[in-house]
mmCIF file of C-alpha atoms and ligand atoms in Angstrom:
data_model
loop_
_atom_site.group_PDB
_atom_site.id
_atom_site.type_symbol
_atom_site.label_atom_id
_atom_site.label_comp_id
_atom_site.label_asym_id
_atom_site.label_seq_id
_atom_site.Cartn_x
_atom_site.Cartn_y
_atom_site.Cartn_z
ATOM 1 C CA MET N 1 -122.063 166.327 -39.151
ATOM 2 C CA LYS N 2 -118.329 168.102 -39.076
ATOM 3 C CA ILE N 3 -115.965 165.860 -38.706
ATOM 4 C CA GLY N 4 -111.854 167.602 -39.035
ATOM 5 C CA LEU N 5 -108.824 165.944 -40.209
ATOM 6 C CA ILE N 6 -105.801 167.545 -38.415
ATOM 7 C CA GLY N 7 -102.481 165.799 -40.525
ATOM 8 C CA CYS N 8 -102.985 164.323 -44.272
ATOM 9 C CA GLY N 9 -100.831 161.227 -44.165
ATOM 10 C CA ARG N 10 -101.701 158.595 -44.900
ATOM 11 C CA MET N 11 -103.806 157.034 -42.106
ATOM 12 C CA GLY N 12 -105.579 160.179 -41.443
ATOM 13 C CA GLY N 13 -105.902 159.929 -45.883
ATOM 14 C CA ALA N 14 -107.178 157.092 -45.675
ATOM 15 C CA LEU N 15 -109.908 156.789 -42.726
ATOM 16 C CA ILE N 16 -111.400 160.318 -44.088
ATOM 17 C CA GLU N 17 -111.835 158.926 -47.752
ATOM 18 C CA GLY N 18 -113.542 155.676 -46.258
ATOM 19 C CA ALA N 19 -115.706 158.010 -44.525
ATOM 20 C CA ILE N 20 -116.961 159.949 -46.547
ATOM 21 C CA THR N 21 -116.858 157.097 -49.751
ATOM 22 C CA ALA N 22 -119.290 155.072 -46.944
ATOM 23 C CA GLY N 23 -121.344 157.899 -46.680
ATOM 24 C CA LEU N 24 -120.789 158.886 -43.438
ATOM 25 C CA VAL N 25 -119.945 162.416 -43.970
ATOM 26 C CA ALA N 26 -120.716 165.292 -46.723
ATOM 27 C CA SER N 27 -117.182 166.002 -48.990
ATOM 28 C CA SER N 28 -117.785 169.305 -47.934
ATOM 29 C CA ASP N 29 -118.450 168.711 -44.485
ATOM 30 C CA VAL N 30 -115.256 167.495 -44.059
ATOM 31 C CA LEU N 31 -111.744 170.581 -42.938
ATOM 32 C CA LEU N 32 -108.375 169.756 -43.660
ATOM 33 C CA SER N 33 -105.433 170.869 -42.082
ATOM 34 C CA SER N 34 -101.880 169.932 -42.189
ATOM 35 C CA ARG N 35 -98.633 171.001 -41.748
ATOM 36 C CA SER N 36 -98.116 172.018 -45.691
ATOM 37 C CA LYS N 37 -101.072 172.930 -47.128
ATOM 38 C CA GLU N 38 -99.887 170.782 -50.361
ATOM 39 C CA SER N 39 -100.508 167.593 -48.530
ATOM 40 C CA ALA N 40 -104.522 168.948 -47.601
ATOM 41 C CA GLN N 41 -104.573 170.074 -51.647
ATOM 42 C CA THR N 42 -103.485 166.285 -52.315
ATOM 43 C CA LEU N 43 -106.446 165.485 -50.393
ATOM 44 C CA ALA N 44 -109.321 167.576 -50.771
ATOM 45 C CA ASP N 45 -108.479 167.205 -54.262
ATOM 46 C CA LYS N 46 -108.962 163.203 -54.213
ATOM 47 C CA CYS N 47 -111.960 162.998 -51.702
ATOM 48 C CA GLY N 48 -113.657 167.043 -52.227
ATOM 49 C CA ALA N 49 -113.068 167.972 -48.935
ATOM 50 C CA VAL N 50 -112.281 171.550 -48.125
ATOM 51 C CA VAL N 51 -108.989 172.818 -46.937
ATOM 52 C CA ALA N 52 -108.919 174.746 -44.131
ATOM 53 C CA GLU N 53 -106.696 177.908 -42.705
ATOM 54 C CA ASN N 54 -104.800 176.016 -40.347
ATOM 55 C CA ASN N 55 -105.463 173.396 -37.426
ATOM 56 C CA SER N 56 -107.456 176.463 -35.238
ATOM 57 C CA GLN N 57 -109.727 176.299 -37.876
ATOM 58 C CA VAL N 58 -110.385 172.828 -38.394
ATOM 59 C CA ALA N 59 -110.704 172.846 -34.457
ATOM 60 C CA ARG N 60 -113.313 175.812 -34.088
ATOM 61 C CA GLU N 61 -115.107 174.325 -36.743
ATOM 62 C CA SER N 62 -115.254 170.657 -36.361
ATOM 63 C CA ASP N 63 -118.057 167.917 -34.583
ATOM 64 C CA LEU N 64 -115.190 165.630 -34.551
ATOM 65 C CA VAL N 65 -111.399 166.232 -34.876
ATOM 66 C CA LEU N 66 -109.377 163.265 -36.222
ATOM 67 C CA LEU N 67 -106.194 163.473 -35.014
ATOM 68 C CA GLY N 68 -103.608 162.446 -37.759
ATOM 69 C CA CYS N 69 -100.259 163.713 -37.110
ATOM 70 C CA LYS N 70 -96.864 161.893 -36.014
ATOM 71 C CA PRO N 71 -97.325 160.663 -31.954
ATOM 72 C CA TYR N 72 -94.914 163.365 -31.200
ATOM 73 C CA GLN N 73 -96.807 165.694 -32.793
ATOM 74 C CA ILE N 74 -100.085 165.251 -31.039
ATOM 75 C CA ILE N 75 -98.965 167.182 -27.292
ATOM 76 C CA ASP N 76 -98.265 169.957 -29.120
ATOM 77 C CA ILE N 77 -101.040 170.261 -31.438
ATOM 78 C CA LEU N 78 -103.433 169.725 -28.816
ATOM 79 C CA ASN N 79 -102.120 172.278 -27.101
ATOM 80 C CA GLU N 80 -102.006 174.659 -29.742
ATOM 81 C CA ILE N 81 -105.750 174.340 -31.015
ATOM 82 C CA SER N 82 -107.166 174.466 -26.856
ATOM 83 C CA ALA N 83 -108.007 177.643 -26.710
ATOM 84 C CA GLU N 84 -109.891 177.427 -30.184
ATOM 85 C CA LEU N 85 -112.054 173.805 -28.779
ATOM 86 C CA PRO N 86 -116.219 174.524 -28.654
ATOM 87 C CA GLY N 87 -116.065 172.581 -25.736
ATOM 88 C CA ASP N 88 -118.343 169.907 -26.973
ATOM 89 C CA THR N 89 -115.975 168.750 -29.408
ATOM 90 C CA CYS N 90 -114.886 164.927 -29.389
ATOM 91 C CA LEU N 91 -111.126 163.818 -30.589
ATOM 92 C CA VAL N 92 -110.348 160.960 -32.135
ATOM 93 C CA SER N 93 -106.267 159.929 -32.021
ATOM 94 C CA VAL N 94 -104.817 157.527 -34.178
ATOM 95 C CA ALA N 95 -101.096 157.889 -32.931
ATOM 96 C CA ALA N 96 -98.769 155.330 -31.433
ATOM 97 C CA GLY N 97 -98.523 155.484 -27.656
ATOM 98 C CA ILE N 98 -100.159 158.322 -26.915
ATOM 99 C CA THR N 99 -101.822 158.176 -23.660
ATOM 100 C CA LEU N 100 -105.631 159.235 -23.372
ATOM 101 C CA GLN N 101 -104.298 160.507 -20.153
ATOM 102 C CA SER N 102 -101.175 162.599 -21.991
ATOM 103 C CA MET N 103 -103.764 163.661 -24.076
ATOM 104 C CA GLU N 104 -106.796 164.903 -21.638
ATOM 105 C CA GLY N 105 -103.918 166.426 -19.371
ATOM 106 C CA ALA N 106 -103.457 168.888 -22.709
ATOM 107 C CA SER N 107 -106.945 169.746 -23.462
ATOM 108 C CA PRO N 108 -108.997 171.645 -21.689
ATOM 109 C CA GLU N 109 -110.841 170.088 -19.050
ATOM 110 C CA GLY N 110 -114.125 167.367 -19.970
ATOM 111 C CA THR N 111 -112.314 167.229 -23.404
ATOM 112 C CA ARG N 112 -114.073 163.932 -25.250
ATOM 113 C CA ILE N 113 -111.217 161.721 -26.672
ATOM 114 C CA ILE N 114 -111.022 158.295 -27.926
ATOM 115 C CA ARG N 115 -107.911 156.102 -28.350
ATOM 116 C CA ALA N 116 -107.597 154.222 -31.354
ATOM 117 C CA MET N 117 -105.137 151.949 -32.379
ATOM 118 C CA PRO N 118 -105.230 150.909 -36.510
ATOM 119 C CA ASN N 119 -103.090 149.446 -38.703
ATOM 120 C CA THR N 120 -102.353 149.733 -42.350
ATOM 121 C CA PRO N 121 -104.378 147.666 -44.152
ATOM 122 C CA SER N 122 -106.669 150.463 -43.201
ATOM 123 C CA LEU N 123 -105.295 151.475 -46.230
ATOM 124 C CA ILE N 124 -106.938 149.286 -48.526
ATOM 125 C CA GLY N 125 -110.343 149.098 -46.298
ATOM 126 C CA MET N 126 -108.856 145.849 -44.522
ATOM 127 C CA GLY N 127 -108.261 147.386 -41.153
ATOM 128 C CA ALA N 128 -108.006 145.806 -37.878
ATOM 129 C CA THR N 129 -108.586 148.143 -34.869
ATOM 130 C CA GLY N 130 -108.692 148.270 -31.181
ATOM 131 C CA ILE N 131 -110.644 151.511 -29.443
ATOM 132 C CA SER N 132 -110.716 153.011 -26.089
ATOM 133 C CA LYS N 133 -112.909 155.697 -24.369
ATOM 134 C CA GLY N 134 -111.378 158.730 -22.383
ATOM 135 C CA SER N 135 -112.884 159.668 -19.267
ATOM 136 C CA HIS N 136 -114.578 161.692 -21.054
ATOM 137 C CA ALA N 137 -116.319 160.449 -23.957
ATOM 138 C CA THR N 138 -119.476 158.795 -23.431
ATOM 139 C CA ASP N 139 -121.182 156.124 -25.577
ATOM 140 C CA ALA N 140 -121.979 158.119 -28.697
ATOM 141 C CA ASP N 141 -118.725 159.068 -28.627
ATOM 142 C CA ILE N 142 -117.356 155.749 -29.074
ATOM 143 C CA ALA N 143 -120.320 154.583 -31.539
ATOM 144 C CA ILE N 144 -118.855 157.845 -34.148
ATOM 145 C CA ALA N 145 -115.642 156.401 -33.620
ATOM 146 C CA GLN N 146 -116.160 152.769 -34.417
ATOM 147 C CA LYS N 147 -118.325 153.795 -38.284
ATOM 148 C CA LEU N 148 -115.447 156.246 -38.689
ATOM 149 C CA LEU N 149 -112.748 153.454 -37.820
ATOM 150 C CA GLY N 150 -115.597 151.025 -39.108
ATOM 151 C CA SER N 151 -115.468 152.246 -42.692
ATOM 152 C CA VAL N 152 -111.640 150.921 -43.074
ATOM 153 C CA GLY N 153 -112.046 147.329 -41.526
ATOM 154 C CA ILE N 154 -113.128 145.951 -38.513
ATOM 155 C CA VAL N 155 -113.478 147.647 -35.280
ATOM 156 C CA LEU N 156 -113.737 146.375 -31.493
ATOM 157 C CA GLU N 157 -114.166 148.932 -28.075
ATOM 158 C CA THR N 158 -111.113 147.182 -25.912
ATOM 159 C CA ARG N 159 -109.538 148.844 -22.045
ATOM 160 C CA GLU N 160 -106.985 150.903 -23.066
ATOM 161 C CA ASP N 161 -104.584 148.658 -21.517
ATOM 162 C CA GLN N 162 -105.826 146.098 -24.105
ATOM 163 C CA LEU N 163 -104.549 148.630 -26.717
ATOM 164 C CA ASP N 164 -100.735 146.953 -25.814
ATOM 165 C CA ALA N 165 -101.964 143.740 -26.916
ATOM 166 C CA VAL N 166 -103.863 145.060 -30.001
ATOM 167 C CA THR N 167 -100.605 146.568 -30.563
ATOM 168 C CA GLY N 168 -98.288 143.615 -30.718
ATOM 169 C CA VAL N 169 -101.668 141.354 -32.237
ATOM 170 C CA SER N 170 -103.136 143.729 -35.147
ATOM 171 C CA GLY N 171 -101.251 147.294 -34.616
ATOM 172 C CA SER N 172 -97.507 145.312 -35.789
ATOM 173 C CA GLY N 173 -99.223 141.801 -37.163
ATOM 174 C CA PRO N 174 -98.880 143.103 -40.491
ATOM 175 C CA ALA N 175 -95.281 142.993 -40.692
ATOM 176 C CA TYR N 176 -94.678 139.523 -39.135
ATOM 177 C CA VAL N 177 -97.725 138.433 -42.039
ATOM 178 C CA TYR N 178 -95.263 140.495 -44.664
ATOM 179 C CA THR N 179 -91.914 138.811 -42.917
ATOM 180 C CA PHE N 180 -93.952 135.550 -43.340
ATOM 181 C CA ILE N 181 -94.632 135.292 -47.423
ATOM 182 C CA GLU N 182 -91.879 136.574 -48.033
ATOM 183 C CA GLU N 183 -90.051 133.126 -46.504
ATOM 184 C CA LEU N 184 -92.874 131.618 -47.411
ATOM 185 C CA ALA N 185 -91.915 132.480 -51.387
ATOM 186 C CA ALA N 186 -88.429 132.632 -50.662
ATOM 187 C CA GLN N 187 -88.081 128.925 -50.171
ATOM 188 C CA GLY N 188 -90.130 127.879 -52.942
ATOM 189 C CA VAL N 189 -88.033 129.334 -55.115
ATOM 190 C CA LYS N 190 -85.334 127.700 -53.399
ATOM 191 C CA GLU N 191 -87.981 123.930 -54.125
ATOM 192 C CA GLY N 192 -87.269 125.513 -57.822
ATOM 193 C CA LEU N 193 -90.213 127.683 -58.554
ATOM 194 C CA ASP N 194 -90.189 131.182 -59.898
ATOM 195 C CA ALA N 195 -90.165 133.797 -58.562
ATOM 196 C CA ASP N 196 -92.823 135.823 -58.797
ATOM 197 C CA ASP N 197 -94.631 132.434 -59.019
ATOM 198 C CA ALA N 198 -93.755 131.906 -55.457
ATOM 199 C CA LEU N 199 -94.729 134.938 -54.194
ATOM 200 C CA GLN N 200 -98.049 134.699 -55.738
ATOM 201 C CA LEU N 201 -98.916 131.238 -54.407
ATOM 202 C CA ALA N 202 -98.038 132.665 -50.695
ATOM 203 C CA THR N 203 -99.539 135.547 -51.009
ATOM 204 C CA GLN N 204 -102.606 133.610 -52.361
ATOM 205 C CA THR N 205 -102.494 131.320 -49.716
ATOM 206 C CA VAL N 206 -102.722 133.022 -46.829
ATOM 207 C CA ILE N 207 -105.340 135.135 -47.807
ATOM 208 C CA GLY N 208 -106.743 131.269 -48.538
ATOM 209 C CA ALA N 209 -106.424 130.233 -44.840
ATOM 210 C CA ALA N 210 -107.580 133.589 -43.458
ATOM 211 C CA ARG N 211 -110.608 133.622 -45.015
ATOM 212 C CA MET N 212 -110.980 129.960 -44.428
ATOM 213 C CA VAL N 213 -110.494 130.871 -40.816
ATOM 214 C CA GLU N 214 -113.149 134.059 -41.175
ATOM 215 C CA GLN N 215 -115.747 132.219 -42.876
ATOM 216 C CA SER N 216 -115.572 128.319 -41.598
ATOM 217 C CA PRO N 217 -117.421 127.364 -38.318
ATOM 218 C CA MET N 218 -114.151 125.206 -37.032
ATOM 219 C CA SER N 219 -111.696 126.721 -34.796
ATOM 220 C CA PRO N 220 -107.903 126.970 -36.568
ATOM 221 C CA ALA N 221 -106.789 124.422 -34.817
ATOM 222 C CA GLU N 222 -110.061 122.198 -36.273
ATOM 223 C CA LEU N 223 -109.331 123.933 -39.712
ATOM 224 C CA ARG N 224 -105.236 122.396 -39.278
ATOM 225 C CA ASN N 225 -106.101 118.819 -37.577
ATOM 226 C CA GLN N 226 -108.275 118.668 -41.196
ATOM 227 C CA VAL N 227 -106.165 119.145 -43.444
ATOM 228 C CA THR N 228 -102.814 117.259 -41.662
ATOM 229 C CA SER N 229 -103.314 113.650 -42.170
ATOM 230 C CA PRO N 230 -101.317 110.846 -40.593
ATOM 231 C CA GLY N 231 -97.842 110.604 -42.600
ATOM 232 C CA GLY N 232 -98.629 112.884 -45.269
ATOM 233 C CA THR N 233 -96.885 116.313 -46.238
ATOM 234 C CA THR N 234 -98.520 118.774 -44.288
ATOM 235 C CA LEU N 235 -97.406 116.987 -40.964
ATOM 236 C CA ALA N 236 -93.835 116.261 -41.983
ATOM 237 C CA GLY N 237 -94.290 120.285 -42.458
ATOM 238 C CA LEU N 238 -96.137 121.238 -39.622
ATOM 239 C CA LYS N 239 -93.840 118.901 -37.256
ATOM 240 C CA ALA N 240 -90.893 120.295 -38.775
ATOM 241 C CA LEU N 241 -91.556 124.406 -37.974
ATOM 242 C CA THR N 242 -92.520 123.689 -34.262
ATOM 243 C CA ASP N 243 -89.149 121.591 -33.484
ATOM 244 C CA SER N 244 -87.517 124.777 -35.002
ATOM 245 C CA GLY N 245 -89.601 126.871 -32.486
ATOM 246 C CA PHE N 246 -92.406 128.572 -34.735
ATOM 247 C CA GLU N 247 -94.997 128.782 -32.538
ATOM 248 C CA LYS N 248 -92.695 130.149 -29.919
ATOM 249 C CA SER N 249 -91.035 132.784 -32.477
ATOM 250 C CA VAL N 250 -94.479 134.547 -33.021
ATOM 251 C CA ALA N 251 -95.578 134.269 -29.528
ATOM 252 C CA THR N 252 -92.213 136.315 -28.425
ATOM 253 C CA GLY N 253 -93.304 138.592 -31.768
ATOM 254 C CA VAL N 254 -96.386 139.467 -30.244
ATOM 255 C CA ALA N 255 -95.289 139.480 -26.376
ATOM 256 C CA ALA N 256 -91.949 142.332 -27.401
ATOM 257 C CA ALA N 257 -94.210 144.306 -29.421
ATOM 258 C CA ALA N 258 -97.043 144.808 -26.999
ATOM 259 C CA ALA N 259 -94.010 145.487 -23.848
ATOM 260 C CA ARG N 260 -92.578 148.047 -26.489
ATOM 261 C CA SER N 261 -96.100 149.655 -26.769
ATOM 262 C CA ARG N 262 -95.937 149.768 -22.580
ATOM 263 C CA GLU N 263 -92.476 151.253 -22.963
ATOM 264 C CA ILE N 264 -93.385 153.851 -25.414
ATOM 265 C CA ALA N 265 -96.775 154.801 -23.910
ATOM 266 C CA ALA N 266 -94.718 155.444 -19.906
ATOM 267 C CA GLU N 267 -92.753 157.733 -21.962
ATOM 268 C CA SER N 268 -95.822 159.886 -23.153
HETATM 269 N N1 NAP S 301 -99.374 154.042 -40.855
HETATM 270 C C1 NAP S 301 -100.329 153.151 -40.253
HETATM 271 O O1 NAP S 301 -100.263 152.199 -40.629
HETATM 272 C C2 NAP S 301 -100.493 153.667 -38.658
HETATM 273 C C3 NAP S 301 -100.659 152.105 -38.471
HETATM 274 C C4 NAP S 301 -101.465 152.998 -36.551
HETATM 275 C C5 NAP S 301 -101.455 153.829 -36.637
HETATM 276 N N2 NAP S 301 -100.749 155.047 -36.875
HETATM 277 C C6 NAP S 301 -100.719 156.351 -36.673
HETATM 278 O O2 NAP S 301 -100.678 157.338 -37.893
HETATM 279 C C7 NAP S 301 -100.539 158.483 -37.940
HETATM 280 C C8 NAP S 301 -100.100 158.707 -39.117
HETATM 281 O O3 NAP S 301 -99.136 158.430 -39.532
HETATM 282 P P1 NAP S 301 -99.268 158.251 -41.070
HETATM 283 O O4 NAP S 301 -98.051 156.782 -41.356
HETATM 284 O O5 NAP S 301 -100.565 158.311 -41.430
HETATM 285 O O6 NAP S 301 -98.085 159.737 -40.833
HETATM 286 P P2 NAP S 301 -97.745 160.587 -42.432
HETATM 287 O O7 NAP S 301 -98.219 159.921 -43.345
HETATM 288 O O8 NAP S 301 -96.467 160.771 -42.097
HETATM 289 O O9 NAP S 301 -99.020 161.875 -41.660
HETATM 290 C C9 NAP S 301 -98.410 162.719 -40.739
HETATM 291 C C10 NAP S 301 -99.037 164.101 -41.189
HETATM 292 O O10 NAP S 301 -99.071 164.340 -40.145
HETATM 293 C C11 NAP S 301 -99.540 166.230 -41.005
HETATM 294 N N3 NAP S 301 -98.452 166.987 -40.007
HETATM 295 C C12 NAP S 301 -97.073 167.450 -39.512
HETATM 296 N N4 NAP S 301 -96.911 168.283 -38.377
HETATM 297 C C13 NAP S 301 -98.457 168.823 -38.310
HETATM 298 C C14 NAP S 301 -98.562 169.801 -37.665
HETATM 299 N N5 NAP S 301 -98.393 170.213 -36.442
HETATM 300 N N6 NAP S 301 -100.304 169.957 -37.880
HETATM 301 C C15 NAP S 301 -101.074 169.472 -38.695
HETATM 302 N N7 NAP S 301 -100.237 168.468 -39.141
HETATM 303 C C16 NAP S 301 -99.078 167.944 -39.636
HETATM 304 C C17 NAP S 301 -97.461 165.827 -42.157
HETATM 305 O O11 NAP S 301 -98.140 166.950 -43.182
HETATM 306 P P3 NAP S 301 -97.506 167.160 -44.239
HETATM 307 O O12 NAP S 301 -97.844 165.949 -45.160
HETATM 308 O O13 NAP S 301 -97.876 168.569 -44.508
HETATM 309 O O14 NAP S 301 -95.949 167.176 -43.641
HETATM 310 C C18 NAP S 301 -98.633 164.527 -42.721
HETATM 311 O O15 NAP S 301 -99.118 164.620 -43.889
HETATM 312 C C19 NAP S 301 -99.452 158.390 -36.576
HETATM 313 O O16 NAP S 301 -100.146 158.757 -35.247
HETATM 314 C C20 NAP S 301 -99.144 156.760 -35.995
HETATM 315 O O17 NAP S 301 -98.689 156.332 -34.941
HETATM 316 C C21 NAP S 301 -100.229 154.476 -38.516
#
């Protein structure tokens, strides 16, 4: 199978490198194009893929084309490559907010399209991605997209209308967690720690707690109860967090990101 990438930026590059490293595709079967030849060449130098003449060559010669450009460029690129698509090509878009309907409208009738919503930890192989199938895409297309995106993290198939929730939880989620780590460390400094030590402790605490949730049969609530003794420090901290609106802040943050995702999709 030949995989093409149009848009050799951070996300597209990470996915292609992940797919090659995972052995999903041979580097010689990967064709790259980008706005500038330099970006495509830089990625080719890293992973051994082949630089194409232009986007049209990628469209013509690939079984699967990954669209790694910015959301506002997607429709123009589909218009540019439509005439070159052989008809049995599957397109996979990672562009936030660009709906399957709008991509199908800009592609030849019957084009098989998968829309994905990855997140930034995909860049280090720890991504969390939701994918949805367009009206002509097949189960085999979903399976290959799951393998491609699964080479840099976990992938869940969802309905397209659930991708806004995916955006609110995992798409935007890393930024919430960065903010939490930042505040945890800043308060550690106020409590007397050195800044480097505070950041290390806060970061490892988030990694460790996430691993506990992942590896334990217990729910997050059960794990929390296990470490909260009556009259203890954790209970004092948790009560103060709740009294300050911690859970409500997380809920309103997720709701606002999902609502913004719905707005962007409606505009596309
Ligand atoms: N980064 C994330 O965490 C994340 C998360 C979820 C979804 N996404 C989605 O991933 C997509 C890419 O994001 P990114 O952060 O990887 O952006 P990026 O690093 O800016 O990459 C975009 C790439 O598109 C290329 N490009 C621009 N116009 C083009 C054209 N006409 N033909 C071919 N290539 C073109 C650019 O080429 P040059 O380098 O040559 O200018 C650039 O390499 C976006 O749609 C975004 O919504 C990203």
